[in-house]
Amino acid sequence: MEKTVRFGVSMEKDLLEKFDDLISQRNYKNRSEALRDLIRSELVKEEWLQDQVTAGVLSFVYDHHIPGLMAKLTDIQHEYGPLIHASMHIHIDHHNCLETIVLTGKARSIQAFADKMLSIRGVKHGMLHSVSRGSNL
Ligand code: NI
């Protein structure tokens, strides 16, 4: 583990109380770990904004009975093949499938892939979770 540095932070009492309430709700044991995670979260946002090599998870739900839908989803995945590391398909019920795809690559390519997948008619709901490879954190 890297050397830890201590530093002081000044803020309004009200703001600190709100912060303490929030981190307590989220189960943090102390302010330091909560603050570290907030900073990491901002670094990940920056990683995505600067189109760095990063990681993401795309999840979506669709009706597999819609003609041609599965073929379209597969075609796009082949187009973006190098970004895709793993995918999982769960047959939720008679109509609905849930798919999760794990991706790494340039942020804009991951976003472009997600936008293409989620905008297809028949994909009912989906979300790209912006993660990180962790190397800048
Ligand atoms: Ni299915």
PDB file of N, CA, C and O and ligand atoms in Angstrom, residues 62 64 70 89-93 95-98, ligand 1:
ATOM      1  N   TYR A  62     -34.511  -7.094 -22.807  1.00  0.00           N
ATOM      2  CA  TYR A  62     -35.231  -7.035 -24.084  1.00  0.00           C
ATOM      3  C   TYR A  62     -36.134  -8.251 -24.255  1.00  0.00           C
ATOM      4  O   TYR A  62     -35.996  -9.253 -23.553  1.00  0.00           O
ATOM      5  N   HIS A  64     -37.065 -11.189 -26.480  1.00  0.00           N
ATOM      6  CA  HIS A  64     -36.385 -11.956 -27.537  1.00  0.00           C
ATOM      7  C   HIS A  64     -37.342 -12.426 -28.638  1.00  0.00           C
ATOM      8  O   HIS A  64     -36.902 -12.958 -29.655  1.00  0.00           O
ATOM      9  N   MET A  70     -32.499 -10.079 -31.815  1.00  0.00           N
ATOM     10  CA  MET A  70     -31.295 -10.765 -31.329  1.00  0.00           C
ATOM     11  C   MET A  70     -30.171 -10.701 -32.359  1.00  0.00           C
ATOM     12  O   MET A  70     -29.001 -10.548 -32.008  1.00  0.00           O
ATOM     13  N   HIS A  89     -26.186 -14.000 -20.274  1.00  0.00           N
ATOM     14  CA  HIS A  89     -27.570 -13.900 -20.738  1.00  0.00           C
ATOM     15  C   HIS A  89     -28.447 -14.708 -19.785  1.00  0.00           C
ATOM     16  O   HIS A  89     -28.181 -15.872 -19.535  1.00  0.00           O
ATOM     17  N   ILE A  90     -29.450 -14.054 -19.260  1.00  0.00           N
ATOM     18  CA  ILE A  90     -30.375 -14.745 -18.351  1.00  0.00           C
ATOM     19  C   ILE A  90     -31.775 -14.674 -18.932  1.00  0.00           C
ATOM     20  O   ILE A  90     -32.250 -13.595 -19.301  1.00  0.00           O
ATOM     21  N   HIS A  91     -32.452 -15.807 -19.029  1.00  0.00           N
ATOM     22  CA  HIS A  91     -33.831 -15.842 -19.529  1.00  0.00           C
ATOM     23  C   HIS A  91     -34.739 -15.576 -18.337  1.00  0.00           C
ATOM     24  O   HIS A  91     -35.025 -16.480 -17.545  1.00  0.00           O
ATOM     25  N   ILE A  92     -35.192 -14.345 -18.203  1.00  0.00           N
ATOM     26  CA  ILE A  92     -35.941 -13.948 -17.003  1.00  0.00           C
ATOM     27  C   ILE A  92     -37.321 -14.594 -16.952  1.00  0.00           C
ATOM     28  O   ILE A  92     -37.726 -15.134 -15.929  1.00  0.00           O
ATOM     29  N   ASP A  93     -38.048 -14.491 -18.055  1.00  0.00           N
ATOM     30  CA  ASP A  93     -39.364 -15.153 -18.137  1.00  0.00           C
ATOM     31  C   ASP A  93     -39.621 -15.503 -19.603  1.00  0.00           C
ATOM     32  O   ASP A  93     -38.707 -15.440 -20.424  1.00  0.00           O
ATOM     33  N   HIS A  95     -40.850 -13.954 -22.083  1.00  0.00           N
ATOM     34  CA  HIS A  95     -40.501 -12.928 -23.076  1.00  0.00           C
ATOM     35  C   HIS A  95     -39.139 -12.278 -22.860  1.00  0.00           C
ATOM     36  O   HIS A  95     -38.447 -11.966 -23.816  1.00  0.00           O
ATOM     37  N   ASN A  96     -38.817 -12.060 -21.606  1.00  0.00           N
ATOM     38  CA  ASN A  96     -37.702 -11.153 -21.298  1.00  0.00           C
ATOM     39  C   ASN A  96     -36.355 -11.823 -21.044  1.00  0.00           C
ATOM     40  O   ASN A  96     -36.263 -12.810 -20.311  1.00  0.00           O
ATOM     41  N   CYS A  97     -35.344 -11.213 -21.655  1.00  0.00           N
ATOM     42  CA  CYS A  97     -33.967 -11.636 -21.436  1.00  0.00           C
ATOM     43  C   CYS A  97     -33.215 -10.468 -20.802  1.00  0.00           C
ATOM     44  O   CYS A  97     -33.455  -9.316 -21.139  1.00  0.00           O
ATOM     45  N   LEU A  98     -32.308 -10.804 -19.911  1.00  0.00           N
ATOM     46  CA  LEU A  98     -31.414  -9.793 -19.328  1.00  0.00           C
ATOM     47  C   LEU A  98     -30.006 -10.142 -19.769  1.00  0.00           C
ATOM     48  O   LEU A  98     -29.585 -11.296 -19.656  1.00  0.00           O
TER      49      LEU A  98
HETATM   50 NI    NI B   1     -33.144 -15.284 -23.075  1.00  0.00          NI
END
